[in-house]
Amino acid sequence: MKKRIVLYKRLPEALLARLQQQAEVTWVDTTGTDGLARLRDALPGAHGLLGASLRLDSSLLDLAPQLQVVSSVSVGVDNYDIAELTRRGVMLTNTPDVLTETTADTGFALILASARRVVELAGWVRDGHWQANLGPAHFGTDVHGKTLGIVGMGRIGEALARRGAAGFGMRVLYHSSRPKPEVDARYGARYCDLDALLREADFVCLTVPLSASTEGLIGARELALMKPEAILINIARGRVVDEPALIEALREKRIRAAGLDVFVQEPLSTASPLLQFDNVVATPHIGSATHETREAMARCAVENLLSALAGERPMNLVNEGAWKAVTGAYKA
Ligand code: NAP
């Protein structure tokens, strides 16, 4: 009998067809006010879930007692109660690596856009203000040769470091859960504690996962340590930054600018004070959002899901404990 899969993210046609060959697939649109109710209706009997950006709480998991795997089309797994999934023997998989370079490109897009005031000045041209040559009031600041501070030297952090060091001749500082001598050797990078990084960096780039240890990592105290000419870039998760504290720092001009791809509340409300600042570049969580990368992520998620349902250890397993529970059960 075919396994049952509930899909709550659109897949490219070819991948959907591949899934449909192997399993009975139910598509659920989880957007809108009835979205959760539709998901609840689809969950009973499901062996696998595939999607992203949905908090699967215990009340939803209770509806799917046969669930074996949740395949997330994302690298970040902060949306999931991993301990609860593991306790239930449900494997969680994610899509690392395939989005690393694209997300680092997004980081650099925000660095360049905020330093050179690209979005603000493009709007200025469009609004018909370009009547004469520009003066210092419209100048930006250099990126090349500056100090790049990376908070979270993982896959994306390292891809940023490579761009900064090799492409822009930047000095690279980083703070992470531990020093990485191989990164120091490759990019001439230097590990330091967070406070030292905040004091020295011209660009503070956040690439840590959201967790209990990183929630609110950048608050009023940390923002006060940054140089007044420094720029904050957040491509991690909104909650890594204390947003009201950032708004206050921008209001008081305590930092030069911010480039933000992620927010505490997404989609960002048009009423957000962040949108009142000319020196904030806000993008709609586009870190991995290219055709090529989203397709690669979808492919990776499908492979993870099918492996798990076939009783194999999926390539990108997040919770080893669930696999142990599954294999232990098989042995018994
Ligand atoms: P990763 O390879 O796991 O890198 C994260 C790094 O942060 C690791 O080096 C980790 O240390 C370090 N870290 C964890 N907790 C820390 C703490 N409390 N203090 C300092 N460093 C800490 O993950 P990745 O693939 O680079 O992705 C990072 C995050 O970026 C994801 O979790 C996701 O939230 C976000 N992201 C956003 C987008 C977007 O669309 N904007 C796209 C992709 C990813 P260890 O090496 O010791 O584990």
Tab-separated table of C-alpha atoms in Angstrom, residues 34-295:
chain	number	residue	atom	x	y	z
A	34	ASP	CA	-9.112	28.203	6.978
A	35	GLY	CA	-5.598	26.983	6.268
A	36	LEU	CA	-5.061	25.194	9.576
A	37	ALA	CA	-8.491	23.587	9.459
A	38	ARG	CA	-7.672	22.166	6.007
A	39	LEU	CA	-4.382	20.804	7.357
A	40	ARG	CA	-6.160	19.214	10.323
A	41	ASP	CA	-8.535	17.455	7.921
A	42	ALA	CA	-5.619	16.082	5.890
A	43	LEU	CA	-3.391	14.892	8.755
A	44	PRO	CA	-5.124	11.663	9.866
A	45	GLY	CA	-3.345	8.728	8.204
A	46	ALA	CA	-0.370	10.801	7.021
A	47	HIS	CA	3.037	9.075	7.029
A	48	GLY	CA	5.000	12.056	5.786
A	49	LEU	CA	4.726	15.857	5.719
A	50	LEU	CA	6.601	18.153	3.359
A	51	GLY	CA	6.581	21.930	3.589
A	52	ALA	CA	8.037	24.902	5.434
A	53	SER	CA	7.235	27.818	7.715
A	54	LEU	CA	4.555	26.080	9.718
A	55	ARG	CA	4.634	25.482	13.452
A	56	LEU	CA	3.650	21.847	13.987
A	57	ASP	CA	2.479	21.753	17.566
A	58	SER	CA	1.416	18.736	19.608
A	59	SER	CA	-2.259	19.213	18.795
A	60	LEU	CA	-1.454	18.859	15.082
A	61	LEU	CA	0.947	15.960	15.612
A	62	ASP	CA	-1.713	14.160	17.675
A	63	LEU	CA	-3.821	14.020	14.512
A	64	ALA	CA	-1.140	12.060	12.662
A	65	PRO	CA	-0.223	9.063	14.862
A	66	GLN	CA	1.324	7.210	11.903
A	67	LEU	CA	3.653	10.075	11.027
A	68	GLN	CA	7.208	8.927	10.259
A	69	VAL	CA	8.879	12.002	8.818
A	70	VAL	CA	8.569	15.766	8.511
A	71	SER	CA	10.612	17.028	5.582
A	72	SER	CA	11.243	20.740	5.903
A	73	VAL	CA	12.073	22.757	2.791
A	74	SER	CA	14.470	24.968	4.761
A	75	VAL	CA	17.767	24.739	6.583
A	76	GLY	CA	16.402	26.515	9.677
A	77	VAL	CA	14.414	24.195	11.937
A	78	ASP	CA	13.426	26.720	14.597
A	79	ASN	CA	9.768	26.200	13.657
A	80	TYR	CA	9.767	22.682	15.016
A	81	ASP	CA	9.584	21.216	18.489
A	82	ILE	CA	12.452	18.824	17.841
A	83	ALA	CA	12.273	17.170	21.266
A	84	GLU	CA	8.586	16.427	20.756
A	85	LEU	CA	9.146	14.981	17.260
A	86	THR	CA	11.962	12.822	18.606
A	87	ARG	CA	9.842	11.652	21.517
A	88	ARG	CA	7.255	10.509	18.985
A	89	GLY	CA	9.909	8.815	16.822
A	90	VAL	CA	9.195	11.232	13.941
A	91	MET	CA	12.240	12.074	11.815
A	92	LEU	CA	12.836	15.702	10.922
A	93	THR	CA	14.898	16.549	7.843
A	94	ASN	CA	16.070	19.868	6.384
A	95	THR	CA	17.815	21.185	3.259
A	96	PRO	CA	21.280	22.483	4.155
A	97	ASP	CA	24.127	23.141	1.671
A	98	VAL	CA	21.994	23.659	-1.455
A	99	LEU	CA	20.997	27.154	-0.266
A	100	THR	CA	24.298	28.255	1.262
A	101	GLU	CA	25.735	30.214	-1.667
A	102	THR	CA	22.445	31.879	-2.600
A	103	THR	CA	21.846	33.000	0.972
A	104	ALA	CA	25.380	34.387	1.176
A	105	ASP	CA	24.664	36.277	-2.079
A	106	THR	CA	21.614	37.759	-0.360
A	107	GLY	CA	23.806	38.787	2.564
A	108	PHE	CA	26.146	40.595	0.224
A	109	ALA	CA	23.251	42.165	-1.654
A	110	LEU	CA	22.130	43.673	1.671
A	111	ILE	CA	25.670	44.755	2.575
A	112	LEU	CA	26.102	46.554	-0.754
A	113	ALA	CA	22.579	47.950	-0.868
A	114	SER	CA	22.753	49.409	2.642
A	115	ALA	CA	26.329	50.707	2.392
A	116	ARG	CA	25.819	52.316	-1.025
A	117	ARG	CA	22.213	53.334	-0.339
A	118	VAL	CA	21.103	51.552	-3.503
A	119	VAL	CA	17.414	51.169	-2.687
A	120	GLU	CA	17.014	54.648	-1.219
A	121	LEU	CA	18.769	56.380	-4.126
A	122	ALA	CA	17.083	54.284	-6.825
A	123	GLY	CA	13.759	55.424	-5.321
A	124	TRP	CA	15.068	58.987	-5.315
A	125	VAL	CA	15.846	58.804	-9.037
A	126	ARG	CA	12.443	57.243	-9.768
A	127	ASP	CA	10.752	60.063	-7.834
A	128	GLY	CA	12.392	62.641	-10.117
A	129	HIS	CA	14.849	64.136	-7.596
A	130	TRP	CA	17.956	63.652	-9.742
A	131	GLN	CA	18.248	67.177	-11.110
A	132	ALA	CA	21.961	67.818	-10.611
A	133	ASN	CA	25.184	66.068	-9.617
A	134	LEU	CA	25.119	64.458	-6.186
A	135	GLY	CA	26.848	65.915	-3.162
A	136	PRO	CA	28.029	64.358	0.120
A	137	ALA	CA	24.478	64.216	1.479
A	138	HIS	CA	23.912	61.296	-0.860
A	139	PHE	CA	27.246	59.540	-0.560
A	140	GLY	CA	27.421	56.052	0.873
A	141	THR	CA	30.294	54.212	2.496
A	142	ASP	CA	32.817	51.746	1.047
A	143	VAL	CA	32.453	48.009	1.414
A	144	HIS	CA	35.857	46.912	0.070
A	145	GLY	CA	38.681	46.979	2.554
A	146	LYS	CA	36.354	47.212	5.571
A	147	THR	CA	35.944	44.795	8.490
A	148	LEU	CA	33.307	42.119	8.069
A	149	GLY	CA	32.009	40.678	11.361
A	150	ILE	CA	30.217	37.354	11.033
A	151	VAL	CA	28.154	36.020	13.919
A	152	GLY	CA	27.761	32.260	13.353
A	153	MET	CA	30.612	30.773	11.323
A	154	GLY	CA	28.735	27.867	9.794
A	155	ARG	CA	28.006	27.102	6.149
A	156	ILE	CA	26.509	30.505	5.256
A	157	GLY	CA	28.943	32.383	7.509
A	158	GLU	CA	31.860	30.795	5.704
A	159	ALA	CA	30.378	31.590	2.279
A	160	LEU	CA	30.108	35.233	3.400
A	161	ALA	CA	33.686	35.177	4.673
A	162	ARG	CA	34.906	33.900	1.289
A	163	ARG	CA	33.063	36.655	-0.565
A	164	GLY	CA	34.340	39.313	1.839
A	165	ALA	CA	37.973	38.204	1.880
A	166	ALA	CA	38.424	37.160	-1.746
A	167	GLY	CA	36.029	39.526	-3.494
A	168	PHE	CA	36.169	42.688	-1.426
A	169	GLY	CA	39.543	42.518	0.334
A	170	MET	CA	37.800	42.673	3.708
A	171	ARG	CA	39.253	41.778	7.064
A	172	VAL	CA	37.078	39.017	8.507
A	173	LEU	CA	36.246	38.706	12.208
A	174	TYR	CA	33.841	36.105	13.467
A	175	HIS	CA	32.135	34.918	16.576
A	176	SER	CA	30.780	31.394	16.711
A	177	SER	CA	30.262	28.608	19.191
A	178	ARG	CA	33.948	27.753	18.776
A	179	PRO	CA	36.991	28.960	16.848
A	180	LYS	CA	37.484	27.371	13.414
A	181	PRO	CA	41.208	27.223	12.581
A	182	GLU	CA	40.442	26.031	9.034
A	183	VAL	CA	38.402	29.193	8.415
A	184	ASP	CA	41.184	31.350	9.877
A	185	ALA	CA	43.649	29.689	7.499
A	186	ARG	CA	41.434	29.985	4.419
A	187	TYR	CA	40.306	33.594	4.782
A	188	GLY	CA	42.763	35.126	7.226
A	189	ALA	CA	39.774	35.347	9.573
A	190	ARG	CA	40.046	35.936	13.316
A	191	TYR	CA	37.810	34.444	15.997
A	192	CYS	CA	36.786	36.839	18.768
A	193	ASP	CA	34.125	37.203	21.415
A	194	LEU	CA	30.867	38.880	20.445
A	195	ASP	CA	31.591	42.178	22.202
A	196	ALA	CA	34.958	42.573	20.470
A	197	LEU	CA	33.351	41.825	17.104
A	198	LEU	CA	30.610	44.395	17.709
A	199	ARG	CA	33.188	47.047	18.666
A	200	GLU	CA	35.394	46.463	15.619
A	201	ALA	CA	33.213	45.396	12.693
A	202	ASP	CA	31.965	47.772	9.997
A	203	PHE	CA	29.377	45.172	8.974
A	204	VAL	CA	27.856	42.890	11.605
A	205	CYS	CA	26.265	39.945	9.759
A	206	LEU	CA	24.047	37.500	11.602
A	207	THR	CA	24.115	33.896	10.362
A	208	VAL	CA	23.303	31.926	13.514
A	209	PRO	CA	20.322	29.568	13.761
A	210	LEU	CA	17.483	30.750	15.996
A	211	SER	CA	17.646	28.858	19.291
A	212	ALA	CA	17.335	29.508	23.012
A	213	SER	CA	20.953	30.690	22.976
A	214	THR	CA	20.544	33.108	20.047
A	215	GLU	CA	17.084	34.573	20.627
A	216	GLY	CA	17.599	38.301	21.327
A	217	LEU	CA	21.364	37.885	20.895
A	218	ILE	CA	21.546	41.414	19.491
A	219	GLY	CA	19.775	43.734	21.922
A	220	ALA	CA	20.197	47.296	23.179
A	221	ARG	CA	23.525	46.531	24.893
A	222	GLU	CA	24.983	44.892	21.784
A	223	LEU	CA	23.735	47.628	19.449
A	224	ALA	CA	25.330	50.203	21.752
A	225	LEU	CA	28.674	48.447	21.328
A	226	MET	CA	28.565	48.817	17.536
A	227	LYS	CA	30.401	51.711	15.918
A	228	PRO	CA	28.086	54.584	14.876
A	229	GLU	CA	29.204	54.030	11.277
A	230	ALA	CA	28.569	50.267	11.387
A	231	ILE	CA	25.786	48.431	9.553
A	232	LEU	CA	23.746	45.491	10.879
A	233	ILE	CA	22.805	42.725	8.440
A	234	ASN	CA	20.337	40.032	9.484
A	235	ILE	CA	19.888	37.033	7.201
A	236	ALA	CA	19.387	34.583	10.104
A	237	ARG	CA	16.000	34.869	11.809
A	238	GLY	CA	14.117	37.948	12.990
A	239	ARG	CA	14.087	36.935	16.642
A	240	VAL	CA	17.890	36.883	16.831
A	241	VAL	CA	17.551	40.669	17.053
A	242	ASP	CA	15.548	42.565	19.668
A	243	GLU	CA	13.520	44.519	17.089
A	244	PRO	CA	12.296	47.348	19.383
A	245	ALA	CA	15.919	47.893	20.484
A	246	LEU	CA	17.009	48.055	16.834
A	247	ILE	CA	14.263	50.567	16.044
A	248	GLU	CA	15.439	52.682	18.969
A	249	ALA	CA	19.079	52.495	17.837
A	250	LEU	CA	18.084	53.564	14.314
A	251	ARG	CA	15.931	56.381	15.671
A	252	GLU	CA	18.831	57.676	17.735
A	253	LYS	CA	21.212	57.204	14.778
A	254	ARG	CA	23.446	54.993	16.895
A	255	ILE	CA	24.260	52.811	13.869
A	256	ARG	CA	24.567	53.802	10.223
A	257	ALA	CA	22.039	51.428	8.657
A	258	ALA	CA	20.489	47.961	8.651
A	259	GLY	CA	19.905	45.370	5.947
A	260	LEU	CA	17.194	42.974	7.045
A	261	ASP	CA	15.837	39.899	5.297
A	262	VAL	CA	14.062	38.443	8.323
A	263	PHE	CA	11.690	39.866	10.924
A	264	VAL	CA	10.021	38.890	14.164
A	265	GLN	CA	6.640	38.933	12.421
A	266	GLU	CA	6.533	37.822	8.792
A	267	PRO	CA	5.164	39.112	6.493
A	268	LEU	CA	6.358	42.460	7.863
A	269	SER	CA	3.470	44.842	8.509
A	270	THR	CA	3.489	48.021	6.435
A	271	ALA	CA	2.966	49.773	9.791
A	272	SER	CA	6.351	48.558	11.079
A	273	PRO	CA	8.503	51.498	12.236
A	274	LEU	CA	11.404	49.780	10.445
A	275	LEU	CA	9.900	50.886	7.141
A	276	GLN	CA	10.062	54.552	8.154
A	277	PHE	CA	13.856	54.661	7.955
A	278	ASP	CA	15.572	55.478	4.656
A	279	ASN	CA	18.639	53.650	5.949
A	280	VAL	CA	16.843	50.317	6.379
A	281	VAL	CA	16.834	47.909	3.448
A	282	ALA	CA	14.065	45.401	4.128
A	283	THR	CA	13.633	42.350	1.903
A	284	PRO	CA	10.858	39.736	2.195
A	285	HIS	CA	12.847	36.726	3.476
A	286	ILE	CA	14.491	36.120	0.082
A	287	GLY	CA	17.660	34.478	1.418
A	288	SER	CA	17.284	31.342	-0.710
A	289	ALA	CA	14.662	32.652	-3.118
A	290	THR	CA	16.054	31.977	-6.580
A	291	HIS	CA	14.514	29.581	-9.096
A	292	GLU	CA	17.600	27.365	-9.063
A	293	THR	CA	17.967	27.174	-5.304
A	294	ARG	CA	14.296	26.715	-4.498
A	295	GLU	CA	14.223	23.843	-7.004
